[in-house]
DNA sequence: CCAATTGTTATTTA
DNA sequence: ATAAATAACAATTG
């Protein structure tokens, strides 16, 4: 489920709940696949009695920094990727975890819960001050100055035969973009999802670049700024002028042209577009 | 039973 | 050899 803006919302939710509080206990569902490759005993031991010292979100990942005691020896990093169905929630201190609640951090007042039924998500843990590799390797954010038209153009050239929709989902250049954001960007840029990446004109590349930035920024305002989490396609705060609230309804109509929307698999994912607005060329 | 699902990665195919 | 397509991962819902 979560892409860029929802990930940021979840991060803020945990950060707010854990602010200035000590973690009094840690529970892990050890056999859950979200812990593949992580030492859950080490995680429990290191976080017990620790305090949250900071956090960040980038792409579809989050990192929570913890500190225990004064020195750098007590520092550690908790990484979370929510996969397709993961969610971070905050519950009462005595919350009883259910089947899909894989990680619970308790403070005196609250329980921070990671829930993920499908377990495509992942929890990583590393002790020490140094930033984990996987975090350092995340591509520069779409809203950062490093995300330039030139960088996008070079990337599209290397993937010239792939449909542009598939290329937008590649995290190494478009970190945080998921299925609905990709459709929203292509719709705004008036590009057909099956258009080969190498066939975009210079003007189209520029439009694509601008709409990537615009959709990220709008999504962060509307979704990450909200109090509660609502699945993006049912979020009442999403303006009807976006493609998003129309894209999953059969017989949905394009808010710009009034024409029927189409839905097909492109680049292996269900894709929605407005044929009257987004046309294949050459 | 079948098809669907807002993600990533390993494997297969072209 | 490279890039693109597909299968696989797991669970649930319609």
JSON list of C-alpha atoms in Angstrom, two decimals, chain A residues 57-259:
[
{"chain": "A", "resi": 57, "resn": "UNK", "atom": "CA", "xyz": [11.68, 8.71, 5.56]},
{"chain": "A", "resi": 58, "resn": "UNK", "atom": "CA", "xyz": [13.09, 8.31, 2.08]},
{"chain": "A", "resi": 59, "resn": "UNK", "atom": "CA", "xyz": [11.52, 6.58, -0.89]},
{"chain": "A", "resi": 60, "resn": "UNK", "atom": "CA", "xyz": [9.38, 3.80, 0.61]},
{"chain": "A", "resi": 61, "resn": "UNK", "atom": "CA", "xyz": [11.63, 3.29, 3.61]},
{"chain": "A", "resi": 62, "resn": "UNK", "atom": "CA", "xyz": [11.87, 4.66, 7.10]},
{"chain": "A", "resi": 63, "resn": "UNK", "atom": "CA", "xyz": [14.69, 4.77, 9.59]},
{"chain": "A", "resi": 64, "resn": "UNK", "atom": "CA", "xyz": [14.31, 5.27, 13.35]},
{"chain": "A", "resi": 65, "resn": "UNK", "atom": "CA", "xyz": [17.41, 6.16, 15.36]},
{"chain": "A", "resi": 66, "resn": "UNK", "atom": "CA", "xyz": [17.64, 5.02, 18.96]},
{"chain": "A", "resi": 67, "resn": "UNK", "atom": "CA", "xyz": [19.99, 5.80, 21.80]},
{"chain": "A", "resi": 68, "resn": "UNK", "atom": "CA", "xyz": [20.52, 4.03, 25.08]},
{"chain": "A", "resi": 69, "resn": "UNK", "atom": "CA", "xyz": [22.74, 5.60, 27.68]},
{"chain": "A", "resi": 70, "resn": "UNK", "atom": "CA", "xyz": [25.17, 8.43, 26.97]},
{"chain": "A", "resi": 71, "resn": "UNK", "atom": "CA", "xyz": [27.91, 7.07, 24.68]},
{"chain": "A", "resi": 72, "resn": "UNK", "atom": "CA", "xyz": [27.81, 6.10, 21.02]},
{"chain": "A", "resi": 73, "resn": "UNK", "atom": "CA", "xyz": [27.85, 2.44, 22.06]},
{"chain": "A", "resi": 74, "resn": "UNK", "atom": "CA", "xyz": [24.10, 2.50, 22.71]},
{"chain": "A", "resi": 75, "resn": "UNK", "atom": "CA", "xyz": [23.17, 3.86, 19.29]},
{"chain": "A", "resi": 76, "resn": "UNK", "atom": "CA", "xyz": [21.13, 1.78, 16.84]},
{"chain": "A", "resi": 77, "resn": "UNK", "atom": "CA", "xyz": [19.01, 2.07, 13.73]},
{"chain": "A", "resi": 78, "resn": "UNK", "atom": "CA", "xyz": [15.68, 0.42, 13.00]},
{"chain": "A", "resi": 79, "resn": "UNK", "atom": "CA", "xyz": [14.74, 0.28, 9.32]},
{"chain": "A", "resi": 80, "resn": "UNK", "atom": "CA", "xyz": [11.23, -0.41, 8.08]},
{"chain": "A", "resi": 81, "resn": "UNK", "atom": "CA", "xyz": [9.91, -1.05, 4.61]},
{"chain": "A", "resi": 82, "resn": "UNK", "atom": "CA", "xyz": [6.15, -1.56, 4.55]},
{"chain": "A", "resi": 83, "resn": "UNK", "atom": "CA", "xyz": [5.98, -3.61, 1.37]},
{"chain": "A", "resi": 84, "resn": "UNK", "atom": "CA", "xyz": [2.53, -3.81, -0.11]},
{"chain": "A", "resi": 85, "resn": "UNK", "atom": "CA", "xyz": [0.32, -4.15, 2.93]},
{"chain": "A", "resi": 86, "resn": "UNK", "atom": "CA", "xyz": [2.31, -2.85, 5.90]},
{"chain": "A", "resi": 87, "resn": "UNK", "atom": "CA", "xyz": [1.14, -0.19, 8.30]},
{"chain": "A", "resi": 88, "resn": "UNK", "atom": "CA", "xyz": [2.46, 1.51, 11.43]},
{"chain": "A", "resi": 89, "resn": "UNK", "atom": "CA", "xyz": [-0.09, 2.23, 14.11]},
{"chain": "A", "resi": 90, "resn": "UNK", "atom": "CA", "xyz": [-0.12, 3.63, 17.62]},
{"chain": "A", "resi": 91, "resn": "UNK", "atom": "CA", "xyz": [-2.24, 1.85, 20.24]},
{"chain": "A", "resi": 92, "resn": "UNK", "atom": "CA", "xyz": [-2.78, 1.94, 23.98]},
{"chain": "A", "resi": 93, "resn": "UNK", "atom": "CA", "xyz": [-0.04, 0.64, 26.27]},
{"chain": "A", "resi": 94, "resn": "UNK", "atom": "CA", "xyz": [-1.90, -2.61, 26.96]},
{"chain": "A", "resi": 95, "resn": "UNK", "atom": "CA", "xyz": [-2.71, -3.40, 23.32]},
{"chain": "A", "resi": 96, "resn": "UNK", "atom": "CA", "xyz": [-2.76, -7.15, 22.63]},
{"chain": "A", "resi": 97, "resn": "UNK", "atom": "CA", "xyz": [-1.02, -7.91, 19.31]},
{"chain": "A", "resi": 98, "resn": "UNK", "atom": "CA", "xyz": [-2.95, -9.89, 16.69]},
{"chain": "A", "resi": 99, "resn": "UNK", "atom": "CA", "xyz": [-1.87, -12.33, 14.05]},
{"chain": "A", "resi": 100, "resn": "UNK", "atom": "CA", "xyz": [-0.28, -9.79, 11.69]},
{"chain": "A", "resi": 101, "resn": "UNK", "atom": "CA", "xyz": [1.28, -7.52, 14.30]},
{"chain": "A", "resi": 102, "resn": "UNK", "atom": "CA", "xyz": [4.95, -8.44, 13.96]},
{"chain": "A", "resi": 103, "resn": "UNK", "atom": "CA", "xyz": [6.72, -5.80, 16.01]},
{"chain": "A", "resi": 104, "resn": "UNK", "atom": "CA", "xyz": [5.49, -3.91, 19.09]},
{"chain": "A", "resi": 105, "resn": "UNK", "atom": "CA", "xyz": [7.47, -1.24, 20.94]},
{"chain": "A", "resi": 106, "resn": "UNK", "atom": "CA", "xyz": [5.93, -0.20, 24.25]},
{"chain": "A", "resi": 107, "resn": "UNK", "atom": "CA", "xyz": [6.37, 3.06, 26.11]},
{"chain": "A", "resi": 108, "resn": "UNK", "atom": "CA", "xyz": [4.64, 3.87, 29.39]},
{"chain": "A", "resi": 109, "resn": "UNK", "atom": "CA", "xyz": [1.65, 5.33, 27.51]},
{"chain": "A", "resi": 110, "resn": "UNK", "atom": "CA", "xyz": [1.62, 3.83, 24.03]},
{"chain": "A", "resi": 111, "resn": "UNK", "atom": "CA", "xyz": [2.32, 0.78, 21.87]},
{"chain": "A", "resi": 112, "resn": "UNK", "atom": "CA", "xyz": [3.97, 1.31, 18.50]},
{"chain": "A", "resi": 113, "resn": "UNK", "atom": "CA", "xyz": [2.81, -1.48, 16.22]},
{"chain": "A", "resi": 114, "resn": "UNK", "atom": "CA", "xyz": [4.01, -2.77, 12.85]},
{"chain": "A", "resi": 115, "resn": "UNK", "atom": "CA", "xyz": [1.22, -4.65, 11.09]},
{"chain": "A", "resi": 116, "resn": "UNK", "atom": "CA", "xyz": [1.74, -6.40, 7.75]},
{"chain": "A", "resi": 117, "resn": "UNK", "atom": "CA", "xyz": [-0.59, -9.21, 6.63]},
{"chain": "A", "resi": 118, "resn": "UNK", "atom": "CA", "xyz": [1.22, -10.03, 3.39]},
{"chain": "A", "resi": 119, "resn": "UNK", "atom": "CA", "xyz": [4.71, -9.64, 4.78]},
{"chain": "A", "resi": 120, "resn": "UNK", "atom": "CA", "xyz": [6.32, -8.21, 1.66]},
{"chain": "A", "resi": 121, "resn": "UNK", "atom": "CA", "xyz": [7.62, -5.61, 4.08]},
{"chain": "A", "resi": 122, "resn": "UNK", "atom": "CA", "xyz": [10.91, -5.80, 5.88]},
{"chain": "A", "resi": 123, "resn": "UNK", "atom": "CA", "xyz": [12.48, -4.84, 9.20]},
{"chain": "A", "resi": 124, "resn": "UNK", "atom": "CA", "xyz": [16.21, -4.20, 9.43]},
{"chain": "A", "resi": 125, "resn": "UNK", "atom": "CA", "xyz": [18.32, -3.49, 12.45]},
{"chain": "A", "resi": 126, "resn": "UNK", "atom": "CA", "xyz": [21.85, -2.29, 12.95]},
{"chain": "A", "resi": 127, "resn": "UNK", "atom": "CA", "xyz": [23.79, -1.30, 16.05]},
{"chain": "A", "resi": 128, "resn": "UNK", "atom": "CA", "xyz": [26.27, 1.56, 16.25]},
{"chain": "A", "resi": 129, "resn": "UNK", "atom": "CA", "xyz": [26.37, 5.15, 15.13]},
{"chain": "A", "resi": 130, "resn": "UNK", "atom": "CA", "xyz": [27.20, 4.52, 11.46]},
{"chain": "A", "resi": 131, "resn": "UNK", "atom": "CA", "xyz": [24.36, 4.86, 8.95]},
{"chain": "A", "resi": 132, "resn": "UNK", "atom": "CA", "xyz": [23.31, 1.52, 7.47]},
{"chain": "A", "resi": 133, "resn": "UNK", "atom": "CA", "xyz": [24.34, 0.82, 3.89]},
{"chain": "A", "resi": 134, "resn": "UNK", "atom": "CA", "xyz": [20.86, 0.19, 2.64]},
{"chain": "A", "resi": 135, "resn": "UNK", "atom": "CA", "xyz": [19.85, 3.65, 3.84]},
{"chain": "A", "resi": 136, "resn": "UNK", "atom": "CA", "xyz": [22.84, 5.43, 2.30]},
{"chain": "A", "resi": 137, "resn": "UNK", "atom": "CA", "xyz": [22.15, 3.76, -1.05]},
{"chain": "A", "resi": 138, "resn": "UNK", "atom": "CA", "xyz": [18.62, 5.14, -1.52]},
{"chain": "A", "resi": 139, "resn": "UNK", "atom": "CA", "xyz": [18.49, 7.36, -4.62]},
{"chain": "A", "resi": 140, "resn": "UNK", "atom": "CA", "xyz": [18.24, 11.14, -4.16]},
{"chain": "A", "resi": 141, "resn": "UNK", "atom": "CA", "xyz": [14.68, 12.30, -3.52]},
{"chain": "A", "resi": 142, "resn": "UNK", "atom": "CA", "xyz": [12.51, 13.55, -6.34]},
{"chain": "A", "resi": 143, "resn": "UNK", "atom": "CA", "xyz": [12.11, 16.83, -4.47]},
{"chain": "A", "resi": 144, "resn": "UNK", "atom": "CA", "xyz": [15.87, 17.24, -4.04]},
{"chain": "A", "resi": 145, "resn": "UNK", "atom": "CA", "xyz": [18.04, 19.39, -6.34]},
{"chain": "A", "resi": 146, "resn": "UNK", "atom": "CA", "xyz": [19.79, 16.25, -7.62]},
{"chain": "A", "resi": 147, "resn": "UNK", "atom": "CA", "xyz": [16.62, 15.16, -9.38]},
{"chain": "A", "resi": 148, "resn": "UNK", "atom": "CA", "xyz": [17.23, 17.05, -12.60]},
{"chain": "A", "resi": 149, "resn": "UNK", "atom": "CA", "xyz": [15.69, 16.90, -16.08]},
{"chain": "A", "resi": 150, "resn": "UNK", "atom": "CA", "xyz": [19.09, 15.76, -17.36]},
{"chain": "A", "resi": 151, "resn": "UNK", "atom": "CA", "xyz": [19.20, 12.85, -14.91]},
{"chain": "A", "resi": 152, "resn": "UNK", "atom": "CA", "xyz": [15.69, 11.79, -15.96]},
{"chain": "A", "resi": 153, "resn": "UNK", "atom": "CA", "xyz": [16.54, 12.08, -19.62]},
{"chain": "A", "resi": 154, "resn": "UNK", "atom": "CA", "xyz": [19.69, 9.96, -19.27]},
{"chain": "A", "resi": 155, "resn": "UNK", "atom": "CA", "xyz": [17.76, 7.33, -17.34]},
{"chain": "A", "resi": 156, "resn": "UNK", "atom": "CA", "xyz": [15.00, 7.15, -19.95]},
{"chain": "A", "resi": 157, "resn": "UNK", "atom": "CA", "xyz": [17.62, 6.70, -22.66]},
{"chain": "A", "resi": 158, "resn": "UNK", "atom": "CA", "xyz": [19.05, 3.67, -20.90]},
{"chain": "A", "resi": 159, "resn": "UNK", "atom": "CA", "xyz": [15.57, 2.16, -20.59]},
{"chain": "A", "resi": 160, "resn": "UNK", "atom": "CA", "xyz": [14.45, 3.30, -24.01]},
{"chain": "A", "resi": 161, "resn": "UNK", "atom": "CA", "xyz": [12.47, 0.20, -24.98]},
{"chain": "A", "resi": 162, "resn": "UNK", "atom": "CA", "xyz": [10.57, -0.20, -21.71]},
{"chain": "A", "resi": 163, "resn": "UNK", "atom": "CA", "xyz": [7.10, 1.32, -21.35]},
{"chain": "A", "resi": 164, "resn": "UNK", "atom": "CA", "xyz": [7.35, 4.63, -19.51]},
{"chain": "A", "resi": 165, "resn": "UNK", "atom": "CA", "xyz": [4.99, 3.35, -16.82]},
{"chain": "A", "resi": 166, "resn": "UNK", "atom": "CA", "xyz": [7.44, 0.56, -15.92]},
{"chain": "A", "resi": 167, "resn": "UNK", "atom": "CA", "xyz": [10.33, 3.02, -15.85]},
{"chain": "A", "resi": 168, "resn": "UNK", "atom": "CA", "xyz": [8.54, 5.33, -13.40]},
{"chain": "A", "resi": 169, "resn": "UNK", "atom": "CA", "xyz": [8.31, 2.45, -10.93]},
{"chain": "A", "resi": 170, "resn": "UNK", "atom": "CA", "xyz": [12.10, 2.00, -10.84]},
{"chain": "A", "resi": 171, "resn": "UNK", "atom": "CA", "xyz": [13.22, 3.09, -7.40]},
{"chain": "A", "resi": 172, "resn": "UNK", "atom": "CA", "xyz": [16.82, 3.77, -8.43]},
{"chain": "A", "resi": 173, "resn": "UNK", "atom": "CA", "xyz": [15.67, 6.90, -10.24]},
{"chain": "A", "resi": 174, "resn": "UNK", "atom": "CA", "xyz": [12.14, 7.55, -8.99]},
{"chain": "A", "resi": 175, "resn": "UNK", "atom": "CA", "xyz": [12.35, 6.76, -5.26]},
{"chain": "A", "resi": 176, "resn": "UNK", "atom": "CA", "xyz": [8.98, 6.54, -3.55]},
{"chain": "A", "resi": 177, "resn": "UNK", "atom": "CA", "xyz": [6.87, 6.35, -6.72]},
{"chain": "A", "resi": 178, "resn": "UNK", "atom": "CA", "xyz": [4.39, 3.49, -6.62]},
{"chain": "A", "resi": 179, "resn": "UNK", "atom": "CA", "xyz": [1.55, 2.39, -8.82]},
{"chain": "A", "resi": 180, "resn": "UNK", "atom": "CA", "xyz": [-0.99, 5.12, -8.22]},
{"chain": "A", "resi": 181, "resn": "UNK", "atom": "CA", "xyz": [1.56, 7.93, -8.26]},
{"chain": "A", "resi": 182, "resn": "UNK", "atom": "CA", "xyz": [2.98, 6.68, -11.55]},
{"chain": "A", "resi": 183, "resn": "UNK", "atom": "CA", "xyz": [-0.49, 6.74, -13.12]},
{"chain": "A", "resi": 184, "resn": "UNK", "atom": "CA", "xyz": [-1.18, 10.18, -11.67]},
{"chain": "A", "resi": 185, "resn": "UNK", "atom": "CA", "xyz": [2.09, 11.56, -13.07]},
{"chain": "A", "resi": 186, "resn": "UNK", "atom": "CA", "xyz": [1.54, 10.13, -16.56]},
{"chain": "A", "resi": 187, "resn": "UNK", "atom": "CA", "xyz": [-2.02, 11.41, -16.65]},
{"chain": "A", "resi": 188, "resn": "UNK", "atom": "CA", "xyz": [-0.94, 14.93, -15.70]},
{"chain": "A", "resi": 189, "resn": "UNK", "atom": "CA", "xyz": [1.94, 14.87, -18.17]},
{"chain": "A", "resi": 190, "resn": "UNK", "atom": "CA", "xyz": [-0.47, 13.54, -20.86]},
{"chain": "A", "resi": 191, "resn": "UNK", "atom": "CA", "xyz": [1.74, 10.56, -21.66]},
{"chain": "A", "resi": 192, "resn": "UNK", "atom": "CA", "xyz": [0.49, 7.12, -22.67]},
{"chain": "A", "resi": 193, "resn": "UNK", "atom": "CA", "xyz": [1.73, 4.49, -20.18]},
{"chain": "A", "resi": 194, "resn": "UNK", "atom": "CA", "xyz": [2.86, 2.20, -23.00]},
{"chain": "A", "resi": 195, "resn": "UNK", "atom": "CA", "xyz": [4.95, 4.88, -24.71]},
{"chain": "A", "resi": 196, "resn": "UNK", "atom": "CA", "xyz": [8.53, 3.57, -24.89]},
{"chain": "A", "resi": 197, "resn": "UNK", "atom": "CA", "xyz": [10.73, 5.63, -22.59]},
{"chain": "A", "resi": 198, "resn": "UNK", "atom": "CA", "xyz": [13.14, 6.43, -25.41]},
{"chain": "A", "resi": 199, "resn": "UNK", "atom": "CA", "xyz": [10.42, 7.93, -27.62]},
{"chain": "A", "resi": 200, "resn": "UNK", "atom": "CA", "xyz": [9.59, 10.89, -25.41]},
{"chain": "A", "resi": 201, "resn": "UNK", "atom": "CA", "xyz": [10.37, 14.29, -26.92]},
{"chain": "A", "resi": 202, "resn": "UNK", "atom": "CA", "xyz": [12.47, 16.78, -24.96]},
{"chain": "A", "resi": 203, "resn": "UNK", "atom": "CA", "xyz": [9.29, 18.65, -24.06]},
{"chain": "A", "resi": 204, "resn": "UNK", "atom": "CA", "xyz": [7.64, 15.47, -22.82]},
{"chain": "A", "resi": 205, "resn": "UNK", "atom": "CA", "xyz": [10.62, 14.59, -20.65]},
{"chain": "A", "resi": 206, "resn": "UNK", "atom": "CA", "xyz": [10.46, 18.03, -19.09]},
{"chain": "A", "resi": 207, "resn": "UNK", "atom": "CA", "xyz": [6.72, 17.66, -18.46]},
{"chain": "A", "resi": 208, "resn": "UNK", "atom": "CA", "xyz": [7.28, 14.25, -16.90]},
{"chain": "A", "resi": 209, "resn": "UNK", "atom": "CA", "xyz": [10.01, 15.66, -14.63]},
{"chain": "A", "resi": 210, "resn": "UNK", "atom": "CA", "xyz": [7.81, 18.56, -13.54]},
{"chain": "A", "resi": 211, "resn": "UNK", "atom": "CA", "xyz": [4.80, 16.34, -12.82]},
{"chain": "A", "resi": 212, "resn": "UNK", "atom": "CA", "xyz": [6.95, 13.91, -10.81]},
{"chain": "A", "resi": 213, "resn": "UNK", "atom": "CA", "xyz": [7.87, 16.79, -8.56]},
{"chain": "A", "resi": 214, "resn": "UNK", "atom": "CA", "xyz": [4.39, 18.22, -8.44]},
{"chain": "A", "resi": 215, "resn": "UNK", "atom": "CA", "xyz": [2.69, 14.92, -7.56]},
{"chain": "A", "resi": 216, "resn": "UNK", "atom": "CA", "xyz": [5.25, 14.20, -4.81]},
{"chain": "A", "resi": 217, "resn": "UNK", "atom": "CA", "xyz": [4.75, 17.60, -3.31]},
{"chain": "A", "resi": 218, "resn": "UNK", "atom": "CA", "xyz": [0.92, 17.49, -3.52]},
{"chain": "A", "resi": 219, "resn": "UNK", "atom": "CA", "xyz": [0.82, 13.98, -2.10]},
{"chain": "A", "resi": 220, "resn": "UNK", "atom": "CA", "xyz": [3.00, 14.95, 0.84]},
{"chain": "A", "resi": 221, "resn": "UNK", "atom": "CA", "xyz": [0.77, 17.94, 1.61]},
{"chain": "A", "resi": 222, "resn": "UNK", "atom": "CA", "xyz": [-2.52, 16.09, 1.40]},
{"chain": "A", "resi": 223, "resn": "UNK", "atom": "CA", "xyz": [-1.61, 12.63, 2.71]},
{"chain": "A", "resi": 224, "resn": "UNK", "atom": "CA", "xyz": [1.36, 13.07, 5.06]},
{"chain": "A", "resi": 225, "resn": "UNK", "atom": "CA", "xyz": [-0.21, 16.21, 6.53]},
{"chain": "A", "resi": 226, "resn": "UNK", "atom": "CA", "xyz": [-3.37, 14.34, 7.57]},
{"chain": "A", "resi": 227, "resn": "UNK", "atom": "CA", "xyz": [-4.10, 13.13, 11.09]},
{"chain": "A", "resi": 228, "resn": "UNK", "atom": "CA", "xyz": [-5.32, 9.68, 10.19]},
{"chain": "A", "resi": 229, "resn": "UNK", "atom": "CA", "xyz": [-4.51, 7.14, 7.59]},
{"chain": "A", "resi": 230, "resn": "UNK", "atom": "CA", "xyz": [-7.05, 6.34, 4.91]},
{"chain": "A", "resi": 231, "resn": "UNK", "atom": "CA", "xyz": [-6.18, 4.17, 1.90]},
{"chain": "A", "resi": 232, "resn": "UNK", "atom": "CA", "xyz": [-5.20, 6.64, -0.82]},
{"chain": "A", "resi": 233, "resn": "UNK", "atom": "CA", "xyz": [-7.98, 5.74, -3.24]},
{"chain": "A", "resi": 234, "resn": "UNK", "atom": "CA", "xyz": [-10.62, 6.28, -0.55]},
{"chain": "A", "resi": 235, "resn": "UNK", "atom": "CA", "xyz": [-9.09, 9.37, 1.01]},
{"chain": "A", "resi": 236, "resn": "UNK", "atom": "CA", "xyz": [-11.76, 12.07, 1.03]},
{"chain": "A", "resi": 237, "resn": "UNK", "atom": "CA", "xyz": [-9.14, 14.77, 1.11]},
{"chain": "A", "resi": 238, "resn": "UNK", "atom": "CA", "xyz": [-7.89, 13.88, -2.34]},
{"chain": "A", "resi": 239, "resn": "UNK", "atom": "CA", "xyz": [-9.38, 16.46, -4.73]},
{"chain": "A", "resi": 240, "resn": "UNK", "atom": "CA", "xyz": [-11.72, 15.10, -7.40]},
{"chain": "A", "resi": 241, "resn": "UNK", "atom": "CA", "xyz": [-9.56, 16.93, -9.92]},
{"chain": "A", "resi": 242, "resn": "UNK", "atom": "CA", "xyz": [-6.86, 14.25, -9.49]},
{"chain": "A", "resi": 243, "resn": "UNK", "atom": "CA", "xyz": [-6.92, 10.95, -11.34]},
{"chain": "A", "resi": 244, "resn": "UNK", "atom": "CA", "xyz": [-6.51, 8.97, -8.10]},
{"chain": "A", "resi": 245, "resn": "UNK", "atom": "CA", "xyz": [-10.12, 8.99, -6.78]},
{"chain": "A", "resi": 246, "resn": "UNK", "atom": "CA", "xyz": [-11.42, 7.82, -10.17]},
{"chain": "A", "resi": 247, "resn": "UNK", "atom": "CA", "xyz": [-8.93, 5.18, -11.13]},
{"chain": "A", "resi": 248, "resn": "UNK", "atom": "CA", "xyz": [-10.28, 2.06, -9.43]},
{"chain": "A", "resi": 249, "resn": "UNK", "atom": "CA", "xyz": [-13.94, 2.49, -10.24]},
{"chain": "A", "resi": 250, "resn": "UNK", "atom": "CA", "xyz": [-15.18, 0.57, -13.24]},
{"chain": "A", "resi": 251, "resn": "UNK", "atom": "CA", "xyz": [-16.56, 3.04, -15.72]},
{"chain": "A", "resi": 252, "resn": "UNK", "atom": "CA", "xyz": [-14.62, 5.87, -14.09]},
{"chain": "A", "resi": 253, "resn": "UNK", "atom": "CA", "xyz": [-14.29, 9.08, -16.07]},
{"chain": "A", "resi": 254, "resn": "UNK", "atom": "CA", "xyz": [-11.33, 11.36, -16.64]},
{"chain": "A", "resi": 255, "resn": "UNK", "atom": "CA", "xyz": [-11.76, 14.55, -14.59]},
{"chain": "A", "resi": 256, "resn": "UNK", "atom": "CA", "xyz": [-10.17, 16.60, -17.37]},
{"chain": "A", "resi": 257, "resn": "UNK", "atom": "CA", "xyz": [-11.74, 15.24, -20.55]},
{"chain": "A", "resi": 258, "resn": "UNK", "atom": "CA", "xyz": [-14.86, 13.54, -19.21]},
{"chain": "A", "resi": 259, "resn": "UNK", "atom": "CA", "xyz": [-13.91, 10.51, -21.34]}
]
